[in-house]
JSON list of C-alpha atoms in Angstrom, two decimals:
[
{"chain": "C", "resi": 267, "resn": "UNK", "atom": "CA", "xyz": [59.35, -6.95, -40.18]},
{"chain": "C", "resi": 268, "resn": "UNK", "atom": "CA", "xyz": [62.81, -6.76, -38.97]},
{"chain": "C", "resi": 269, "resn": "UNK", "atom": "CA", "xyz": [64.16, -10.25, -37.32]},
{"chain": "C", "resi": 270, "resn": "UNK", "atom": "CA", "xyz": [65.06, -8.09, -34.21]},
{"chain": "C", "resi": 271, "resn": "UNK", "atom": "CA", "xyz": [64.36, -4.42, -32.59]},
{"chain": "C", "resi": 272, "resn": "UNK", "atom": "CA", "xyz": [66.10, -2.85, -29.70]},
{"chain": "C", "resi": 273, "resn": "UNK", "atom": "CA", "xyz": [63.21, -3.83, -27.30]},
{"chain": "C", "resi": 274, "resn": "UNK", "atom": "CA", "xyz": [64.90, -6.91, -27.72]},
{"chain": "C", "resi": 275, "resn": "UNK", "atom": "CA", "xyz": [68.47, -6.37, -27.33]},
{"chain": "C", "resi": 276, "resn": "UNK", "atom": "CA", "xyz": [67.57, -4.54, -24.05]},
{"chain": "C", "resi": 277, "resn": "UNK", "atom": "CA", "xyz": [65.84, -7.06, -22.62]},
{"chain": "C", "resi": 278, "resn": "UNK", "atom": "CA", "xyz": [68.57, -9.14, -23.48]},
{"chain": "C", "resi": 279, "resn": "UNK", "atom": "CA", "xyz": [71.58, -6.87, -22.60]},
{"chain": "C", "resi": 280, "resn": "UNK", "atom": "CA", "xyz": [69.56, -5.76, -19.15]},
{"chain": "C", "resi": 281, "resn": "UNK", "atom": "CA", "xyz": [70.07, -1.91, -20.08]},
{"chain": "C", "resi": 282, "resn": "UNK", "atom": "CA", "xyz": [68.43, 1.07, -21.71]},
{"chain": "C", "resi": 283, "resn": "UNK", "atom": "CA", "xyz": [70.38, 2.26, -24.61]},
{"chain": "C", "resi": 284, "resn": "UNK", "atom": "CA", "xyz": [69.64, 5.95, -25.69]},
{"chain": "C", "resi": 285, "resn": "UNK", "atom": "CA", "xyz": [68.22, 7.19, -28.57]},
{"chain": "C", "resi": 286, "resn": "UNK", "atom": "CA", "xyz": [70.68, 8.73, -30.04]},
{"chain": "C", "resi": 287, "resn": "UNK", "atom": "CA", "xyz": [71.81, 4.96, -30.86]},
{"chain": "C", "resi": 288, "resn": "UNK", "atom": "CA", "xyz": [68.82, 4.21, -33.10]},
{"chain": "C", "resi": 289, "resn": "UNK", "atom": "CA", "xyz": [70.14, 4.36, -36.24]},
{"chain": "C", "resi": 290, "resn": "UNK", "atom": "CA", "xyz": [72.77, 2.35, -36.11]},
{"chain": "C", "resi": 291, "resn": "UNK", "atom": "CA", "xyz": [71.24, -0.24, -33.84]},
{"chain": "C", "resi": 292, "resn": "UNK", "atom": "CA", "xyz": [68.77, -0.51, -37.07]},
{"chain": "C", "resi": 293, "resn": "UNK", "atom": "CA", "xyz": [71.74, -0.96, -39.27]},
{"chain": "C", "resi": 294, "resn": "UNK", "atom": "CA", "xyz": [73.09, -3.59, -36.87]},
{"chain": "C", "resi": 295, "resn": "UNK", "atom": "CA", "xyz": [70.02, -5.43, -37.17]},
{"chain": "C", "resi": 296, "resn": "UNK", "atom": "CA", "xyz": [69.59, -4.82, -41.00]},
{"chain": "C", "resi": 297, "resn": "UNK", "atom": "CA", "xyz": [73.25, -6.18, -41.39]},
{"chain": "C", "resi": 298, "resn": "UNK", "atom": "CA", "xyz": [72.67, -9.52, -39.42]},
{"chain": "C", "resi": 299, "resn": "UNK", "atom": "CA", "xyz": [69.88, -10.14, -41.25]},
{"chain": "C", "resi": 300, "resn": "UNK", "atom": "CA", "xyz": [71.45, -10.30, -44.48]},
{"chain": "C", "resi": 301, "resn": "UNK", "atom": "CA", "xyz": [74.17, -12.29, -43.05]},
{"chain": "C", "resi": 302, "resn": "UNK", "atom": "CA", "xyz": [71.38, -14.75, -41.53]},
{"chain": "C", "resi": 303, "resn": "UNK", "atom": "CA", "xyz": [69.64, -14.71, -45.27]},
{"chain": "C", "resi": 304, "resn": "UNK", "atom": "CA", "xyz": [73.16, -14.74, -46.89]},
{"chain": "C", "resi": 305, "resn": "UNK", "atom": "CA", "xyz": [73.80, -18.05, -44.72]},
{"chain": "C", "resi": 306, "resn": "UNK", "atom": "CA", "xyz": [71.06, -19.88, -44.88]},
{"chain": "C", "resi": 307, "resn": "UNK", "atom": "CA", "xyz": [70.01, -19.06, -48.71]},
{"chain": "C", "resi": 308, "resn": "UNK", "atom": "CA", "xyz": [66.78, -17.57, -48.16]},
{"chain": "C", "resi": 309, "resn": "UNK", "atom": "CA", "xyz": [64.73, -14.64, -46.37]},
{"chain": "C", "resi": 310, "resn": "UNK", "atom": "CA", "xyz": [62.39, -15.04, -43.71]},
{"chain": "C", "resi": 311, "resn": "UNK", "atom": "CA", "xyz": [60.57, -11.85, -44.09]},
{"chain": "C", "resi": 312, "resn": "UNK", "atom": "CA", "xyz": [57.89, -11.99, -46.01]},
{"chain": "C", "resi": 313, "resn": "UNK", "atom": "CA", "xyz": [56.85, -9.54, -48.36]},
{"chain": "C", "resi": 314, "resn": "UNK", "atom": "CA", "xyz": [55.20, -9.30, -51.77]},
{"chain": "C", "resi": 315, "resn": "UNK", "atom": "CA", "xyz": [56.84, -8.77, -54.85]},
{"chain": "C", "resi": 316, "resn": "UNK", "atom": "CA", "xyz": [56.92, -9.18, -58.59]},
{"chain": "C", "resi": 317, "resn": "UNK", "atom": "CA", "xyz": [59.35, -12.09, -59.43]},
{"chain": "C", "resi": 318, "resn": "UNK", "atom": "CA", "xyz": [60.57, -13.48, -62.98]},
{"chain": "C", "resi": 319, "resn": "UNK", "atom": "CA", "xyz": [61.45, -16.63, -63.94]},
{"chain": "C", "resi": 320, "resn": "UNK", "atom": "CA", "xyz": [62.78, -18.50, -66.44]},
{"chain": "C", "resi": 321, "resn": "UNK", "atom": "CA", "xyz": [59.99, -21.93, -67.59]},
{"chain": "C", "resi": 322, "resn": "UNK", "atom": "CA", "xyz": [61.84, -25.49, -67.68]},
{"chain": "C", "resi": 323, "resn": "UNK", "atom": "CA", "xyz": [58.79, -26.90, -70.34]},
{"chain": "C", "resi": 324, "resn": "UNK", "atom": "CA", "xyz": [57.27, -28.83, -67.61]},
{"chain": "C", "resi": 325, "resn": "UNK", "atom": "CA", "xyz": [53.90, -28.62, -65.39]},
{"chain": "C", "resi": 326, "resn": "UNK", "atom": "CA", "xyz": [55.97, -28.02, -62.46]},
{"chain": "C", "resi": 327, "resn": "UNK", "atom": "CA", "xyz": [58.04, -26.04, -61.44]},
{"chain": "C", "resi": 328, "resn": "UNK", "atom": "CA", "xyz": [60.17, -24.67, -58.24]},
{"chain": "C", "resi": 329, "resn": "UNK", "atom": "CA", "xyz": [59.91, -20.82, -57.10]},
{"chain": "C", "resi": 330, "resn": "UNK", "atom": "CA", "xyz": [61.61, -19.02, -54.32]},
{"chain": "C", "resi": 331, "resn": "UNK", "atom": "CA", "xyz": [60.24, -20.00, -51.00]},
{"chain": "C", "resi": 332, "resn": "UNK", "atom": "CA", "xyz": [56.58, -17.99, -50.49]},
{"chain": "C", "resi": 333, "resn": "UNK", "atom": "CA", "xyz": [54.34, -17.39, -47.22]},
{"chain": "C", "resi": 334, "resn": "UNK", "atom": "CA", "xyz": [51.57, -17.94, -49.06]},
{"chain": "C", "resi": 335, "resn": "UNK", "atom": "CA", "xyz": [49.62, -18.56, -52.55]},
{"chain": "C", "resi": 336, "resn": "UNK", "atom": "CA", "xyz": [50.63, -16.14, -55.45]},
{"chain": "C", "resi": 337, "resn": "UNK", "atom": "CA", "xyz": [48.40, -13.27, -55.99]},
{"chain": "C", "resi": 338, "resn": "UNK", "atom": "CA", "xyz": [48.93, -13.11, -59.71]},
{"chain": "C", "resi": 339, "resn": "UNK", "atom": "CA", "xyz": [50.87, -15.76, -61.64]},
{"chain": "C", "resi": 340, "resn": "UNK", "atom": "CA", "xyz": [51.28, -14.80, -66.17]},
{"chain": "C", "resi": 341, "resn": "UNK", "atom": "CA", "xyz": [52.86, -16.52, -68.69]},
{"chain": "C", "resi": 342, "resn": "UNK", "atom": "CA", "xyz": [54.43, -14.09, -70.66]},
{"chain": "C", "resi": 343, "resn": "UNK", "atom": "CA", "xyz": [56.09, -14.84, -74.28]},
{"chain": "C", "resi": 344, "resn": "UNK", "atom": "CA", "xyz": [59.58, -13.93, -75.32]},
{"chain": "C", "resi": 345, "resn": "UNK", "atom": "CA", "xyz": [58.98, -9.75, -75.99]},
{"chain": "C", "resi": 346, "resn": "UNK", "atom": "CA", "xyz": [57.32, -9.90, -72.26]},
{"chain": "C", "resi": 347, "resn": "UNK", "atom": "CA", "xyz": [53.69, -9.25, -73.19]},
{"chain": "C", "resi": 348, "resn": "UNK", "atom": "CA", "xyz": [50.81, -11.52, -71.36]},
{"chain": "C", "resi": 349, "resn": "UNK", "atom": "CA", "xyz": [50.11, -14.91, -72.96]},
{"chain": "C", "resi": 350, "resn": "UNK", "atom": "CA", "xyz": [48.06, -15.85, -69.90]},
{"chain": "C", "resi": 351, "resn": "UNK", "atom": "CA", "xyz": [47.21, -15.21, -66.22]},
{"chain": "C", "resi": 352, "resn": "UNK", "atom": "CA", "xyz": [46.61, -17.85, -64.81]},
{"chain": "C", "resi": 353, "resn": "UNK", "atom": "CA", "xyz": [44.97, -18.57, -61.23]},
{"chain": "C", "resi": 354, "resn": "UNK", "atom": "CA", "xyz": [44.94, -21.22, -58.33]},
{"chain": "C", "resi": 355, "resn": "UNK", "atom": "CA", "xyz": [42.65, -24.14, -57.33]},
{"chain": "C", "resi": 356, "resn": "UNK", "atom": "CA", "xyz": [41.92, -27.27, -58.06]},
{"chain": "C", "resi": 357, "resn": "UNK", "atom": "CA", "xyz": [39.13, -26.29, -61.01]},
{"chain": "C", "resi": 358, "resn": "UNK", "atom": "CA", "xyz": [41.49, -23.67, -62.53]},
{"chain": "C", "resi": 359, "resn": "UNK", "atom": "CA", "xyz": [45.34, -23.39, -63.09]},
{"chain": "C", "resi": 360, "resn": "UNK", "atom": "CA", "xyz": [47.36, -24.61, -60.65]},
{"chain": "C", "resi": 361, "resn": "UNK", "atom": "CA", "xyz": [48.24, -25.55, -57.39]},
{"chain": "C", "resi": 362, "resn": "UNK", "atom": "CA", "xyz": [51.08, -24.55, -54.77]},
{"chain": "C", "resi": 363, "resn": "UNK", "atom": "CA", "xyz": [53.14, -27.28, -52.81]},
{"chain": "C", "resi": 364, "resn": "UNK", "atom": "CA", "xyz": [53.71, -28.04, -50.15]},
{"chain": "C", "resi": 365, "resn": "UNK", "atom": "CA", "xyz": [49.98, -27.97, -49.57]},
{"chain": "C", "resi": 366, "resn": "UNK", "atom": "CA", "xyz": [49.27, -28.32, -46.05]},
{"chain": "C", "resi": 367, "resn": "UNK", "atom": "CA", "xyz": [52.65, -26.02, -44.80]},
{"chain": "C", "resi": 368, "resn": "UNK", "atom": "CA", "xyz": [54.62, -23.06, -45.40]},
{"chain": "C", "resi": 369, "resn": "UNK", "atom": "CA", "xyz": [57.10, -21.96, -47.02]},
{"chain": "C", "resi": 370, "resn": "UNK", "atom": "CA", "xyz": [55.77, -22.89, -50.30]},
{"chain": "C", "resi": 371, "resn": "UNK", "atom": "CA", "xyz": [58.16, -23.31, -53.54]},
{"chain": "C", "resi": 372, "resn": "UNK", "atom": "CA", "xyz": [55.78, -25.12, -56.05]},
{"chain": "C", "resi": 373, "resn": "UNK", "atom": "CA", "xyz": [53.66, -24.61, -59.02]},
{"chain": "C", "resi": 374, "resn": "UNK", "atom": "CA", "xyz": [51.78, -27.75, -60.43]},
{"chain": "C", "resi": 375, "resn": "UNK", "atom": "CA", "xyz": [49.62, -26.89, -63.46]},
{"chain": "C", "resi": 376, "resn": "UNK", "atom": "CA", "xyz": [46.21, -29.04, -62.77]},
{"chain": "C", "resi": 377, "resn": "UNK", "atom": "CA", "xyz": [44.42, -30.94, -65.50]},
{"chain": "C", "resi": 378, "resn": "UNK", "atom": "CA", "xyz": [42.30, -28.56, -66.59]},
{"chain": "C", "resi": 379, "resn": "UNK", "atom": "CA", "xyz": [44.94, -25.75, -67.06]},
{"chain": "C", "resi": 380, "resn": "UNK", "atom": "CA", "xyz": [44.72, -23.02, -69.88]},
{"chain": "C", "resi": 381, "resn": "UNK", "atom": "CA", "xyz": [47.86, -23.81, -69.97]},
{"chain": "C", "resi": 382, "resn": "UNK", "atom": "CA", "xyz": [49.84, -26.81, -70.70]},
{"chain": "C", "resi": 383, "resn": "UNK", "atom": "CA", "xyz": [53.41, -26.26, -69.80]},
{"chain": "C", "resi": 384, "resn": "UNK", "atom": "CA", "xyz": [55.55, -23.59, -68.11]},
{"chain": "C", "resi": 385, "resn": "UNK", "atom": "CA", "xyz": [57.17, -22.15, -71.52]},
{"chain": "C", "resi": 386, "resn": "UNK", "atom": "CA", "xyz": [60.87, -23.30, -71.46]},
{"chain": "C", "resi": 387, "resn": "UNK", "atom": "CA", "xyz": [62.64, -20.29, -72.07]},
{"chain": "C", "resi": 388, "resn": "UNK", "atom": "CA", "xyz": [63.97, -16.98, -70.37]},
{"chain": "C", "resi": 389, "resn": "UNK", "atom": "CA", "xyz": [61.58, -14.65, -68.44]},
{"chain": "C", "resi": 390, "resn": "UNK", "atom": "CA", "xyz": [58.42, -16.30, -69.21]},
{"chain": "C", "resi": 391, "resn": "UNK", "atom": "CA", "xyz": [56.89, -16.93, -65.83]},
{"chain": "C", "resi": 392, "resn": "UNK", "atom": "CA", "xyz": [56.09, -14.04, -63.70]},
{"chain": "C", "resi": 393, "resn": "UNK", "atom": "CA", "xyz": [54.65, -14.47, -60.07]},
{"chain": "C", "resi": 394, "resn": "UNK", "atom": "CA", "xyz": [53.73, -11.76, -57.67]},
{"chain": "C", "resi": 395, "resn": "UNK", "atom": "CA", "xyz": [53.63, -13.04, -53.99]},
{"chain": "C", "resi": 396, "resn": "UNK", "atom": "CA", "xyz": [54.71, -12.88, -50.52]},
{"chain": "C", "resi": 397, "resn": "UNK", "atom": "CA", "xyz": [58.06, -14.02, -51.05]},
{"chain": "C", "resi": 398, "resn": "UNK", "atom": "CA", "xyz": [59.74, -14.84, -47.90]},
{"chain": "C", "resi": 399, "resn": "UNK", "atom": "CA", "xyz": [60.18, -18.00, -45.52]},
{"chain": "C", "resi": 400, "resn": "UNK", "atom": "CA", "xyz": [57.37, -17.47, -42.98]},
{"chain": "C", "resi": 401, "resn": "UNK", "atom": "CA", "xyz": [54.27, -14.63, -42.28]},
{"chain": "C", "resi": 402, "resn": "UNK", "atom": "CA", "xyz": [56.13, -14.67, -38.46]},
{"chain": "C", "resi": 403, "resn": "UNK", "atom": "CA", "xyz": [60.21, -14.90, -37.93]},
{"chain": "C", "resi": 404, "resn": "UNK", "atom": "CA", "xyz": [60.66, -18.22, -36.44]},
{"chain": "C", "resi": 405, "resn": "UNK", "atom": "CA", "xyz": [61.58, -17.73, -32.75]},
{"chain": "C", "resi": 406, "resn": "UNK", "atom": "CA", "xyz": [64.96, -19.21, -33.05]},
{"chain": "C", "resi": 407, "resn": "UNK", "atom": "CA", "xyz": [66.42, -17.08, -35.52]},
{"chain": "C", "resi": 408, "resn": "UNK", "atom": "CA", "xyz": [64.95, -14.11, -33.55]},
{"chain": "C", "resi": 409, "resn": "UNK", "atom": "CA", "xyz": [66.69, -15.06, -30.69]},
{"chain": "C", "resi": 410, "resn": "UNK", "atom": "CA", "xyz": [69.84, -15.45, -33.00]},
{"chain": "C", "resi": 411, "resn": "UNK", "atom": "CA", "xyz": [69.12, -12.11, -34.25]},
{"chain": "C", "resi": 412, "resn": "UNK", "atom": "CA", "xyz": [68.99, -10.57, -30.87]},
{"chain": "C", "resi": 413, "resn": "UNK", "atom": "CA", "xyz": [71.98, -12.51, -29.28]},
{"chain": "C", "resi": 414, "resn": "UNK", "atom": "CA", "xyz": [74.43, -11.55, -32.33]},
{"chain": "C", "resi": 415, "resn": "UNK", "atom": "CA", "xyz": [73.16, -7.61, -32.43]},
{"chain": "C", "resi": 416, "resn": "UNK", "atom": "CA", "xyz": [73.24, -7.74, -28.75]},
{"chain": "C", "resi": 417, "resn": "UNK", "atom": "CA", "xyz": [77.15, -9.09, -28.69]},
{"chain": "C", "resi": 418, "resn": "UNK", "atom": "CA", "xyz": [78.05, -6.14, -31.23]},
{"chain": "C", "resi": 419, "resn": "UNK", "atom": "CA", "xyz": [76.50, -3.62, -28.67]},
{"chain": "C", "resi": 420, "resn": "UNK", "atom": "CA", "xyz": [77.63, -4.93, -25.75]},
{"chain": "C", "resi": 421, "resn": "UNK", "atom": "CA", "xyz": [81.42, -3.99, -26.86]},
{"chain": "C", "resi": 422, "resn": "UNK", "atom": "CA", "xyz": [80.24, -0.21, -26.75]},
{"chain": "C", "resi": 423, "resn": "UNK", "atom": "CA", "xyz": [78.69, -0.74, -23.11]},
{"chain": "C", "resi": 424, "resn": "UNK", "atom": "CA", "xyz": [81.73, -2.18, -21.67]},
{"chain": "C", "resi": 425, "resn": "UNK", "atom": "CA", "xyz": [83.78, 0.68, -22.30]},
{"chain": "C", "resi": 426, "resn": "UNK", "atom": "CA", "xyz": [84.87, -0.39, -26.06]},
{"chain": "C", "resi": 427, "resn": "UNK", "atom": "CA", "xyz": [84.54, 0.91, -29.66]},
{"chain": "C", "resi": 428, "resn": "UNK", "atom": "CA", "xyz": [81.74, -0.19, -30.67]},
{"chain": "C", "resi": 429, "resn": "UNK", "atom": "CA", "xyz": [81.60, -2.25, -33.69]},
{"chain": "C", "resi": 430, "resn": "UNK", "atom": "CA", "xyz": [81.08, -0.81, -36.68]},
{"chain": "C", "resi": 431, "resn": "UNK", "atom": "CA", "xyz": [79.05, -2.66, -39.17]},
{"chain": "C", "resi": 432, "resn": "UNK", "atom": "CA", "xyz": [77.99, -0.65, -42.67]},
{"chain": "C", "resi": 433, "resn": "UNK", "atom": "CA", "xyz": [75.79, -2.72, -44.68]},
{"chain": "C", "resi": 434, "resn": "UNK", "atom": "CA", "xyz": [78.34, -1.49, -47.95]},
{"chain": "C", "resi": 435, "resn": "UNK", "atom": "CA", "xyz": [80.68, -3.16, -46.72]},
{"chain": "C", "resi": 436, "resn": "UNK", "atom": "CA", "xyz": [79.56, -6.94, -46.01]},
{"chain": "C", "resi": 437, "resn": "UNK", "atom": "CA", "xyz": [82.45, -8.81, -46.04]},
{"chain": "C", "resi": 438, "resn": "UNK", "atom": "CA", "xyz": [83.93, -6.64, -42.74]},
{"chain": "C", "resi": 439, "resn": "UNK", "atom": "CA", "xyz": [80.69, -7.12, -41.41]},
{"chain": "C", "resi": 440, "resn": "UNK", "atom": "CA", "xyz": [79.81, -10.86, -42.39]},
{"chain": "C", "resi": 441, "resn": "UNK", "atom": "CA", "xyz": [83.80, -11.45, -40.87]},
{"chain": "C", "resi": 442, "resn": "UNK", "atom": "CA", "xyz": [82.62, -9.50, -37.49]},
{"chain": "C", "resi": 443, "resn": "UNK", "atom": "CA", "xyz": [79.27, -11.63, -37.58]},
{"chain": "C", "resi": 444, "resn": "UNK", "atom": "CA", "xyz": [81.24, -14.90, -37.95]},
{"chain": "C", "resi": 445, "resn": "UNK", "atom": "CA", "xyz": [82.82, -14.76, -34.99]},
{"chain": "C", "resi": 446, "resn": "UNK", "atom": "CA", "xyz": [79.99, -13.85, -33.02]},
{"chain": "C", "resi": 447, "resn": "UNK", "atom": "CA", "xyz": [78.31, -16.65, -34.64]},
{"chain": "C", "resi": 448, "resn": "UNK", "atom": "CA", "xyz": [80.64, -19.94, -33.93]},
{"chain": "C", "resi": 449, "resn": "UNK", "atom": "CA", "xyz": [81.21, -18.59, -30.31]},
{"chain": "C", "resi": 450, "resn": "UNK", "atom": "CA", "xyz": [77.67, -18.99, -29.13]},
{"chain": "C", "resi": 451, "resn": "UNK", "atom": "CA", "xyz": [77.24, -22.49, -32.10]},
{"chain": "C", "resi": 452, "resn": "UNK", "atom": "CA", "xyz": [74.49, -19.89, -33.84]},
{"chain": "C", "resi": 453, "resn": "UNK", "atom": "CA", "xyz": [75.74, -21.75, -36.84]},
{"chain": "C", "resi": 454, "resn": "UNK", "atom": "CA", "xyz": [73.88, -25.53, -35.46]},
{"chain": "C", "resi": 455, "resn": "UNK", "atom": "CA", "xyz": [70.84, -24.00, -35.69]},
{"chain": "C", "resi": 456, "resn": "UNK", "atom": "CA", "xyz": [71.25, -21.74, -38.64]},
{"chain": "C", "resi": 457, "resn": "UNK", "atom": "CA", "xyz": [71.77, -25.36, -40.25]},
{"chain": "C", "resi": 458, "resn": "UNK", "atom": "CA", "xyz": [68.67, -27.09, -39.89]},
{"chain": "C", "resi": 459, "resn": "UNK", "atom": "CA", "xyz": [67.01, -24.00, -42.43]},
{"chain": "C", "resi": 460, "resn": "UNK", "atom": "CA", "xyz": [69.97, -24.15, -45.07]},
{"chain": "C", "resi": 461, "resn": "UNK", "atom": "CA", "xyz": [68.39, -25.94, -48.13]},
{"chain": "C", "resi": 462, "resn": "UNK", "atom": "CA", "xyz": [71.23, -27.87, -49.45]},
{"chain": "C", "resi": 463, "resn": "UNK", "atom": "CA", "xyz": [71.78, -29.29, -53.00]},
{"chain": "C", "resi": 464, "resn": "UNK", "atom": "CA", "xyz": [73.15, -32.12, -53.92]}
]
């Protein structure tokens, strides 16, 4: 699920753009993605994947942000192999935090685990799940999405070059993006998603 499509930046732009455009419209989009995820630290498409990570010898511990509840979570020991799969709920394993809202980042091993500790030591947790911020973009940073692919296009409709933005190339196209971005305060908003450490 991209953050934008072109049925977007039409309605937003007022025009039809041809066709032939397609391609790099996508590429557009795909670039101002990554400079939304590159900003704010984190994805908000959600899609499952296998993850590794490395155990800090505790009963919880923080993952990338997920949509959802792991499908598979192992413990695996220092060659890689399986030591344990281990499974959610309250009578088994472990459970995922935040409970009551999304995106969760959180594995608490429960009483009654087969396990007592995430192992503390490189590669021995791996999770498969719907990494990603949210099952639906939030409507702000589709609307972000839209206005900055939109403001790369419009260049081309007015009569000048078009912008072009090759995903190989981010810092041209991050520097492009920028100044899209603090000319319509995208940044504000881009803010209040940025997880910041202290």
């Amino acid at each position: 699920m991209a953050y934008t499509n072109k049925g977007n930046i039409q309605r937003h732009l007022n025009v039809d753009i041809a066709t032939a455009y397609d391609t790099q419209i996508d590429n557009w989009i795909a670039a101002v993605a990554a400079w939304i995820d590159r900003y704010c630290g984190k994805t908000f498409e959600s899609g499952s994947e296998t993850r590794y990570y490395d155990g800090n010898g505790t009963r919880e511990q923080k993952f990338d942000d997920m949509s959802s509840v792991p499908t598979e979570v192992k413990i695996l020991d220092s060659d890689g192999t399986d030591v344990a799969t281990i499974t959610e709920g309250h009578s088994n394993d472990y459970l995922v935090y935040p409970l009551n809202t999304s995106p969760k980042n959180t594995l608490r091993l429960v009483p009654s685990s087969t396990v007592s500790h995430f192992p503390k030591r490189t590669r021995s947790v791996q999770i498969t799940a719907p990494f990603g911020f949210s099952t639906a973009i939030p409507v702000d940073i589709e609307q972000i999405a839209t206005t900055l692919v939109s403001e790369i296009v419009s260049v081309g409709l007015k009569g000048g070059k078009l912008s072009s933005v090759q995903l190989g190339d981010y810092e041209a196209a991050f520097q492009k993006i920028d100044e899209k971005a603090g000319a319509f305060r995208i940044f504000q908003t881009l803010d209040m998603y940025r997880d910041l450490e202290l």
